[in-house]
PDB file of C-alpha atoms in Angstrom:
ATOM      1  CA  UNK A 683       0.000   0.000   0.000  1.00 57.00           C
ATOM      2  CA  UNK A 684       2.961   2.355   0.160  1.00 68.00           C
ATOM      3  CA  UNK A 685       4.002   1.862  -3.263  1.00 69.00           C
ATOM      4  CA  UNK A 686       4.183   4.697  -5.218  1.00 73.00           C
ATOM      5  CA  UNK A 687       2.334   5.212  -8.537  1.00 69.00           C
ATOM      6  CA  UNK A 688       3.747   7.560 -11.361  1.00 68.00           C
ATOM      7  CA  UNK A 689       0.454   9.335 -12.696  1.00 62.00           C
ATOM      8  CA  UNK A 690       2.473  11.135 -15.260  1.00 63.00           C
ATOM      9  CA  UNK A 691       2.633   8.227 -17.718  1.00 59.00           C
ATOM     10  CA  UNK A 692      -0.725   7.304 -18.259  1.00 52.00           C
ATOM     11  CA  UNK A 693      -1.377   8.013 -21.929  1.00 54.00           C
ATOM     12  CA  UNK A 694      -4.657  10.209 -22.816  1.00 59.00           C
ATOM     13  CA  UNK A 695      -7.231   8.879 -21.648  1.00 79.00           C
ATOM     14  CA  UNK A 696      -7.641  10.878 -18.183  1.00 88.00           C
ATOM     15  CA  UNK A 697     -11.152   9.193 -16.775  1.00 94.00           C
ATOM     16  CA  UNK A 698     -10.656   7.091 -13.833  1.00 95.00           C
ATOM     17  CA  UNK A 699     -13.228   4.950 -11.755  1.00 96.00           C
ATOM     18  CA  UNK A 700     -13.432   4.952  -7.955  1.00 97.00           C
ATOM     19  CA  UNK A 701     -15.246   2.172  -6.330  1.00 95.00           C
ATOM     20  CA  UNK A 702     -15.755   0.785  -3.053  1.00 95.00           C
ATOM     21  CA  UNK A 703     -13.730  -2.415  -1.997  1.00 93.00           C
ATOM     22  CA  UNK A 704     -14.090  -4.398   0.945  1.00 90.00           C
ATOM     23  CA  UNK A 705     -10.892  -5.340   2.855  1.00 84.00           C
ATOM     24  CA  UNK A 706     -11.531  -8.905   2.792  1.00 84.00           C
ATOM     25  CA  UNK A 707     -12.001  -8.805  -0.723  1.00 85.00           C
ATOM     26  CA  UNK A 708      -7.971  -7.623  -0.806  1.00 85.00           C
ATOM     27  CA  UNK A 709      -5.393  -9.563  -1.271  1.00 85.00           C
ATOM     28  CA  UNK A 710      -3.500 -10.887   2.415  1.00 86.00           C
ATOM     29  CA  UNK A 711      -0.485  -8.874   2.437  1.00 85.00           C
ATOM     30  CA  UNK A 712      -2.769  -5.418   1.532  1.00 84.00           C
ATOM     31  CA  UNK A 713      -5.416  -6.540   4.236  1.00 82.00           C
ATOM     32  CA  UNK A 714      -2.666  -6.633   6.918  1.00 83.00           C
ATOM     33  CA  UNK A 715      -1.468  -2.831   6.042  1.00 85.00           C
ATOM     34  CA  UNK A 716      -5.088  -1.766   6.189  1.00 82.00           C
ATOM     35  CA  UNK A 717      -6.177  -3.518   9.365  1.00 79.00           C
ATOM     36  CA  UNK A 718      -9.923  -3.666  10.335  1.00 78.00           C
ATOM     37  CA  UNK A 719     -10.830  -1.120   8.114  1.00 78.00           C
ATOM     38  CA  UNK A 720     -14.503  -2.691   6.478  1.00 83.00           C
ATOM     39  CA  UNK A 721     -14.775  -0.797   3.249  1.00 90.00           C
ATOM     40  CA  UNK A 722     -12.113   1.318   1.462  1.00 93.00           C
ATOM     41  CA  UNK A 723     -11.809   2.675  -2.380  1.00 95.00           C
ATOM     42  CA  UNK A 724     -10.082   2.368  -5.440  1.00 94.00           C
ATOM     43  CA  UNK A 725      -8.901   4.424  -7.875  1.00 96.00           C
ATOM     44  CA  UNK A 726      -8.997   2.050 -11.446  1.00 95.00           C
ATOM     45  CA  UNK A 727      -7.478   2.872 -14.784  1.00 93.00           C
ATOM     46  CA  UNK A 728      -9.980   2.096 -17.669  1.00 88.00           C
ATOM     47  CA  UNK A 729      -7.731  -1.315 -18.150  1.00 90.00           C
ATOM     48  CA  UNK A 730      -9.200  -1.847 -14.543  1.00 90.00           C
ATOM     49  CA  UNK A 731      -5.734  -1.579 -13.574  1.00 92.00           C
ATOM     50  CA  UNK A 732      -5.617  -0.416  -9.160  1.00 90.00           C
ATOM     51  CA  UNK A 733      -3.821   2.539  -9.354  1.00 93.00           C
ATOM     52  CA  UNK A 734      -4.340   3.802  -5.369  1.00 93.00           C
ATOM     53  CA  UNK A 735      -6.475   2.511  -2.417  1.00 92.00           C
ATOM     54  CA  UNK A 736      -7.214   5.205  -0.054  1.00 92.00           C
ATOM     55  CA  UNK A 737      -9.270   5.090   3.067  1.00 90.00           C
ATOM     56  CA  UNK A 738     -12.484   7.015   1.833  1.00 92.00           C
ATOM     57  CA  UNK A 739     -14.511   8.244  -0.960  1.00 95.00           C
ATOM     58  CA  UNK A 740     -13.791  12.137  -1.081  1.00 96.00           C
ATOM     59  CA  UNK A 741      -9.982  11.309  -0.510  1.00 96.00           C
ATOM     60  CA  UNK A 742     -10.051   9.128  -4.158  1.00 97.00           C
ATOM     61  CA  UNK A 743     -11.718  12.036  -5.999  1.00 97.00           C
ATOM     62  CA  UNK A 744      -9.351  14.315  -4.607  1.00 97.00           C
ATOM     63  CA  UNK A 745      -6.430  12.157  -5.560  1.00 95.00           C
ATOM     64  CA  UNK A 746      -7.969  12.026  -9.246  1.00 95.00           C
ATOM     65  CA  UNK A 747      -8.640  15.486  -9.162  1.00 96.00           C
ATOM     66  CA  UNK A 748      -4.804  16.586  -7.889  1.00 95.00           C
ATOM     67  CA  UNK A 749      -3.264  14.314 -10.519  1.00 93.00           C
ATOM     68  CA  UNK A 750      -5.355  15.844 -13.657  1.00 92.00           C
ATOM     69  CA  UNK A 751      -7.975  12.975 -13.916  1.00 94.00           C
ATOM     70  CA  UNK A 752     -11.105  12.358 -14.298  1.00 95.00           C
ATOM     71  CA  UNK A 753     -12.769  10.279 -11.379  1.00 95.00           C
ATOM     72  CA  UNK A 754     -16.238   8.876 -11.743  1.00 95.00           C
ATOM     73  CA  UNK A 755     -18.390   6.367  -9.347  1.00 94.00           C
ATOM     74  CA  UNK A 756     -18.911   2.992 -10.044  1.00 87.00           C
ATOM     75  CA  UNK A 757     -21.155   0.930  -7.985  1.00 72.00           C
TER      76      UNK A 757
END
């Protein structure tokens, strides 16, 4: 979870999706970084690549926002 993700060389397309994940749904070594926390949210590429996992909702779209993308909800 502390790994760090260059923004800069995504190619054009700039949308992003942010969805809800729930820890157990992680993978083992992520889940023991995160602790108990029961839902936290992803920032996906349009590949559906993870680019971040943050600890809420507003923090994803402000991530987008500060790294010139798009961010839009998925449910």
């Amino acid at each position: 979870m502390d790994t760090k993700y260059d923004f800069g060389k995504m190619h054009q397309d700039r949308v992003v999706y942010v969805r809800p994940v729930t820890g157990k749904d992680l993978p083992l070594d992520v889940r023991a970084q995160v602790g108990r926390r029961a839902t936290l949210y992803a920032v996906h590429n349009s590949a559906g690549e993870r680019l971040a996992l943050v600890e809420d909702r507003n923090m994803a779209f402000s991530l987008a926002r500060q790294n010139d993308l798009a961010p839009v909800a998925v449910h």
